[in-house]
PDB file of C-alpha atoms in Angstrom:
ATOM      1  CA  UNK T 389      13.105  59.534 -32.476  1.00  0.00           C
ATOM      2  CA  UNK T 390       9.839  58.113 -30.962  1.00  0.00           C
ATOM      3  CA  UNK T 391       7.312  60.603 -32.019  1.00  0.00           C
ATOM      4  CA  UNK T 392       3.763  59.266 -33.055  1.00  0.00           C
ATOM      5  CA  UNK T 393       2.643  62.094 -35.541  1.00  0.00           C
ATOM      6  CA  UNK T 394      -0.395  62.928 -36.851  1.00  0.00           C
ATOM      7  CA  UNK T 395      -1.408  65.218 -40.301  1.00  0.00           C
ATOM      8  CA  UNK T 396      -3.058  65.743 -43.576  1.00  0.00           C
ATOM      9  CA  UNK T 397      -1.378  65.299 -47.099  1.00  0.00           C
ATOM     10  CA  UNK T 398      -3.020  67.098 -50.251  1.00  0.00           C
ATOM     11  CA  UNK T 399      -1.683  67.748 -53.739  1.00  0.00           C
ATOM     12  CA  UNK T 400      -2.229  70.348 -56.322  1.00  0.00           C
ATOM     13  CA  UNK T 401      -1.073  73.879 -57.189  1.00  0.00           C
ATOM     14  CA  UNK T 402       1.104  76.030 -54.453  1.00  0.00           C
ATOM     15  CA  UNK T 403       2.641  78.991 -54.162  1.00  0.00           C
ATOM     16  CA  UNK T 404       5.472  78.351 -52.120  1.00  0.00           C
ATOM     17  CA  UNK T 405       7.700  81.311 -51.595  1.00  0.00           C
ATOM     18  CA  UNK T 406      10.668  82.418 -48.888  1.00  0.00           C
ATOM     19  CA  UNK T 407       8.065  84.351 -46.446  1.00  0.00           C
ATOM     20  CA  UNK T 408       4.532  82.846 -48.021  1.00  0.00           C
ATOM     21  CA  UNK T 409       2.693  79.821 -48.606  1.00  0.00           C
ATOM     22  CA  UNK T 410      -1.022  79.500 -50.057  1.00  0.00           C
ATOM     23  CA  UNK T 411      -2.705  77.106 -51.833  1.00  0.00           C
ATOM     24  CA  UNK T 412      -5.788  74.936 -51.480  1.00  0.00           C
ATOM     25  CA  UNK T 413      -3.545  71.988 -50.722  1.00  0.00           C
ATOM     26  CA  UNK T 414      -2.339  73.365 -47.595  1.00  0.00           C
ATOM     27  CA  UNK T 415      -6.196  74.435 -46.699  1.00  0.00           C
ATOM     28  CA  UNK T 416      -7.095  70.959 -47.212  1.00  0.00           C
ATOM     29  CA  UNK T 417      -4.027  69.432 -45.417  1.00  0.00           C
ATOM     30  CA  UNK T 418      -5.219  71.466 -42.614  1.00  0.00           C
ATOM     31  CA  UNK T 419      -8.678  70.218 -42.416  1.00  0.00           C
ATOM     32  CA  UNK T 420      -7.743  66.632 -43.240  1.00  0.00           C
ATOM     33  CA  UNK T 421      -5.532  66.829 -40.093  1.00  0.00           C
ATOM     34  CA  UNK T 422      -8.152  68.222 -37.624  1.00  0.00           C
ATOM     35  CA  UNK T 423     -10.661  66.676 -39.110  1.00  0.00           C
ATOM     36  CA  UNK T 424      -9.559  63.043 -40.244  1.00  0.00           C
ATOM     37  CA  UNK T 425      -6.056  62.578 -38.510  1.00  0.00           C
ATOM     38  CA  UNK T 426      -7.437  61.562 -35.057  1.00  0.00           C
ATOM     39  CA  UNK T 427      -5.384  58.633 -34.691  1.00  0.00           C
ATOM     40  CA  UNK T 428      -1.250  59.054 -35.140  1.00  0.00           C
ATOM     41  CA  UNK T 429      -1.222  58.758 -38.846  1.00  0.00           C
ATOM     42  CA  UNK T 430      -1.184  60.808 -41.523  1.00  0.00           C
ATOM     43  CA  UNK T 431      -4.467  60.741 -43.986  1.00  0.00           C
ATOM     44  CA  UNK T 432      -3.852  61.940 -47.496  1.00  0.00           C
ATOM     45  CA  UNK T 433      -6.204  63.505 -49.862  1.00  0.00           C
ATOM     46  CA  UNK T 434      -7.947  61.875 -52.539  1.00  0.00           C
ATOM     47  CA  UNK T 435      -5.965  64.082 -55.067  1.00  0.00           C
ATOM     48  CA  UNK T 436      -2.850  63.042 -53.299  1.00  0.00           C
ATOM     49  CA  UNK T 437      -4.180  59.021 -53.685  1.00  0.00           C
ATOM     50  CA  UNK T 438      -4.779  59.583 -57.231  1.00  0.00           C
ATOM     51  CA  UNK T 439      -1.873  60.824 -57.523  1.00  0.00           C
ATOM     52  CA  UNK T 440       0.181  58.029 -56.170  1.00  0.00           C
ATOM     53  CA  UNK T 441      -2.219  55.335 -58.055  1.00  0.00           C
ATOM     54  CA  UNK T 442      -0.611  57.305 -61.430  1.00  0.00           C
ATOM     55  CA  UNK T 443       2.747  56.941 -59.779  1.00  0.00           C
ATOM     56  CA  UNK T 444       2.155  53.254 -59.481  1.00  0.00           C
ATOM     57  CA  UNK T 445       2.540  53.297 -55.770  1.00  0.00           C
ATOM     58  CA  UNK T 446       2.351  50.105 -53.935  1.00  0.00           C
ATOM     59  CA  UNK T 447      -1.287  50.665 -52.176  1.00  0.00           C
ATOM     60  CA  UNK T 448      -1.523  47.184 -50.654  1.00  0.00           C
ATOM     61  CA  UNK T 449       1.224  47.920 -47.988  1.00  0.00           C
ATOM     62  CA  UNK T 450       1.968  51.522 -48.065  1.00  0.00           C
ATOM     63  CA  UNK T 451      -1.452  52.527 -47.883  1.00  0.00           C
ATOM     64  CA  UNK T 452      -4.270  51.552 -45.861  1.00  0.00           C
ATOM     65  CA  UNK T 453      -7.886  52.392 -46.047  1.00  0.00           C
ATOM     66  CA  UNK T 454     -10.606  52.482 -42.940  1.00  0.00           C
ATOM     67  CA  UNK T 455     -13.947  53.265 -44.703  1.00  0.00           C
ATOM     68  CA  UNK T 456     -13.882  56.345 -46.556  1.00  0.00           C
ATOM     69  CA  UNK T 457     -10.017  57.266 -45.369  1.00  0.00           C
ATOM     70  CA  UNK T 458      -6.973  57.113 -46.827  1.00  0.00           C
ATOM     71  CA  UNK T 459      -3.708  56.897 -44.806  1.00  0.00           C
ATOM     72  CA  UNK T 460      -0.202  56.082 -44.642  1.00  0.00           C
ATOM     73  CA  UNK T 461       0.658  52.607 -43.109  1.00  0.00           C
ATOM     74  CA  UNK T 462       2.759  53.826 -40.241  1.00  0.00           C
ATOM     75  CA  UNK T 463       5.011  50.705 -40.024  1.00  0.00           C
ATOM     76  CA  UNK T 464       6.031  50.550 -43.754  1.00  0.00           C
ATOM     77  CA  UNK T 465       9.499  52.193 -43.119  1.00  0.00           C
ATOM     78  CA  UNK T 466      10.583  48.543 -41.980  1.00  0.00           C
ATOM     79  CA  UNK T 467      11.192  48.409 -45.950  1.00  0.00           C
ATOM     80  CA  UNK T 468      14.446  50.985 -45.111  1.00  0.00           C
ATOM     81  CA  UNK T 469      15.551  49.105 -41.689  1.00  0.00           C
ATOM     82  CA  UNK T 470      18.153  46.670 -41.853  1.00  0.00           C
ATOM     83  CA  UNK T 471      17.642  44.710 -38.886  1.00  0.00           C
ATOM     84  CA  UNK T 472      13.780  44.006 -39.369  1.00  0.00           C
ATOM     85  CA  UNK T 473      13.153  42.370 -36.008  1.00  0.00           C
ATOM     86  CA  UNK T 474      15.028  45.291 -33.926  1.00  0.00           C
ATOM     87  CA  UNK T 475      12.765  47.819 -36.216  1.00  0.00           C
ATOM     88  CA  UNK T 476       9.892  45.883 -34.090  1.00  0.00           C
ATOM     89  CA  UNK T 477      11.014  45.719 -31.229  1.00  0.00           C
ATOM     90  CA  UNK T 478      11.845  49.541 -30.791  1.00  0.00           C
ATOM     91  CA  UNK T 479       8.261  50.231 -31.997  1.00  0.00           C
ATOM     92  CA  UNK T 480       6.538  47.830 -29.422  1.00  0.00           C
ATOM     93  CA  UNK T 481       8.917  49.204 -26.852  1.00  0.00           C
ATOM     94  CA  UNK T 482       7.636  52.446 -27.403  1.00  0.00           C
ATOM     95  CA  UNK T 483       4.304  52.049 -27.805  1.00  0.00           C
ATOM     96  CA  UNK T 484       3.834  49.585 -24.657  1.00  0.00           C
ATOM     97  CA  UNK T 485       5.427  52.772 -22.798  1.00  0.00           C
ATOM     98  CA  UNK T 486       2.771  55.100 -24.489  1.00  0.00           C
ATOM     99  CA  UNK T 487       0.242  52.975 -23.800  1.00  0.00           C
ATOM    100  CA  UNK T 488       1.066  52.520 -19.824  1.00  0.00           C
ATOM    101  CA  UNK T 489       1.707  56.115 -19.653  1.00  0.00           C
ATOM    102  CA  UNK T 490      -1.708  56.878 -20.682  1.00  0.00           C
ATOM    103  CA  UNK T 491      -3.879  54.593 -19.297  1.00  0.00           C
ATOM    104  CA  UNK T 492      -5.697  56.932 -16.751  1.00  0.00           C
ATOM    105  CA  UNK T 493      -6.337  59.373 -20.201  1.00  0.00           C
ATOM    106  CA  UNK T 494      -8.842  57.815 -21.831  1.00  0.00           C
ATOM    107  CA  UNK T 495      -9.066  60.013 -25.131  1.00  0.00           C
ATOM    108  CA  UNK T 496      -5.159  59.984 -25.497  1.00  0.00           C
ATOM    109  CA  UNK T 497      -5.283  55.848 -24.439  1.00  0.00           C
ATOM    110  CA  UNK T 498      -8.096  54.899 -27.262  1.00  0.00           C
ATOM    111  CA  UNK T 499      -5.740  56.456 -29.756  1.00  0.00           C
ATOM    112  CA  UNK T 500      -2.861  54.629 -29.176  1.00  0.00           C
ATOM    113  CA  UNK T 501      -4.810  51.499 -28.426  1.00  0.00           C
ATOM    114  CA  UNK T 502      -5.847  51.905 -32.341  1.00  0.00           C
ATOM    115  CA  UNK T 503      -2.063  52.246 -33.086  1.00  0.00           C
ATOM    116  CA  UNK T 504      -1.395  49.133 -31.024  1.00  0.00           C
ATOM    117  CA  UNK T 505      -4.209  47.324 -33.247  1.00  0.00           C
ATOM    118  CA  UNK T 506      -2.270  48.507 -36.624  1.00  0.00           C
ATOM    119  CA  UNK T 507       1.017  47.517 -35.389  1.00  0.00           C
ATOM    120  CA  UNK T 508      -0.791  43.567 -34.999  1.00  0.00           C
ATOM    121  CA  UNK T 509      -1.974  44.016 -37.914  1.00  0.00           C
ATOM    122  CA  UNK T 510       1.282  44.831 -39.869  1.00  0.00           C
ATOM    123  CA  UNK T 511       2.976  41.951 -37.785  1.00  0.00           C
ATOM    124  CA  UNK T 512       0.787  39.772 -39.262  1.00  0.00           C
ATOM    125  CA  UNK T 513       0.892  40.822 -42.947  1.00  0.00           C
ATOM    126  CA  UNK T 514       4.646  41.174 -42.809  1.00  0.00           C
ATOM    127  CA  UNK T 515       5.389  37.731 -41.706  1.00  0.00           C
ATOM    128  CA  UNK T 516       3.090  36.109 -44.134  1.00  0.00           C
ATOM    129  CA  UNK T 517       3.626  39.057 -46.754  1.00  0.00           C
ATOM    130  CA  UNK T 518       7.369  39.940 -46.572  1.00  0.00           C
ATOM    131  CA  UNK T 519       8.405  38.473 -49.480  1.00  0.00           C
ATOM    132  CA  UNK T 520       6.083  40.448 -51.915  1.00  0.00           C
ATOM    133  CA  UNK T 521       6.406  44.061 -49.195  1.00  0.00           C
ATOM    134  CA  UNK T 522      10.784  43.611 -50.116  1.00  0.00           C
ATOM    135  CA  UNK T 523      11.071  41.192 -52.929  1.00  0.00           C
ATOM    136  CA  UNK T 524      14.961  41.146 -52.099  1.00  0.00           C
ATOM    137  CA  UNK T 525      14.233  39.589 -48.317  1.00  0.00           C
ATOM    138  CA  UNK T 526      13.688  36.184 -47.407  1.00  0.00           C
ATOM    139  CA  UNK T 527      12.373  35.621 -43.856  1.00  0.00           C
ATOM    140  CA  UNK T 528      13.631  32.414 -41.839  1.00  0.00           C
ATOM    141  CA  UNK T 529      11.375  30.586 -40.129  1.00  0.00           C
ATOM    142  CA  UNK T 530      12.856  31.475 -36.650  1.00  0.00           C
ATOM    143  CA  UNK T 531      12.619  35.075 -37.901  1.00  0.00           C
ATOM    144  CA  UNK T 532       8.828  34.817 -38.573  1.00  0.00           C
ATOM    145  CA  UNK T 533       8.599  33.315 -35.153  1.00  0.00           C
ATOM    146  CA  UNK T 534      10.153  35.842 -33.229  1.00  0.00           C
ATOM    147  CA  UNK T 535       8.675  38.664 -35.077  1.00  0.00           C
ATOM    148  CA  UNK T 536       5.048  37.119 -34.418  1.00  0.00           C
ATOM    149  CA  UNK T 537       5.617  37.102 -30.813  1.00  0.00           C
ATOM    150  CA  UNK T 538       5.708  40.917 -30.912  1.00  0.00           C
ATOM    151  CA  UNK T 539       2.650  41.565 -30.998  1.00  0.00           C
ATOM    152  CA  UNK T 540       1.175  43.457 -27.952  1.00  0.00           C
ATOM    153  CA  UNK T 541      -1.626  42.356 -26.020  1.00  0.00           C
ATOM    154  CA  UNK T 542      -4.056  45.306 -25.421  1.00  0.00           C
ATOM    155  CA  UNK T 543      -7.253  44.927 -23.068  1.00  0.00           C
TER     156      UNK T 543
END
């Protein structure tokens, strides 16, 4: 839908009733979002990271890490997309529009500049390792070239 989200996820015991939600994960997720999700990304707690590891989640592609912060790869949903090139084209269009619209707002611009770098990095990873990320597909050389050309130039 074109929204770039930020947030935090934690795991643990929660009381979740009709009009009441209590538990440490709620407070921790709020702290994570406030303190670490400064870019458009969903940061995960150590407890949630441990749960994902126990479940055998593909950490190489789904979970990214910068310093001590683990977060969900914002572009990993390409694996659920039918037309990979169209998926990346739409993201490129949204990112370029957002970057252009915020060139005079440094605090906002740097957040989307970070996201553009993540996008460019993922395009490179996807074209190199598509068969590992999605074992059921095989990219043709012309598709790889088309995806690589979708990288966004930033100053």
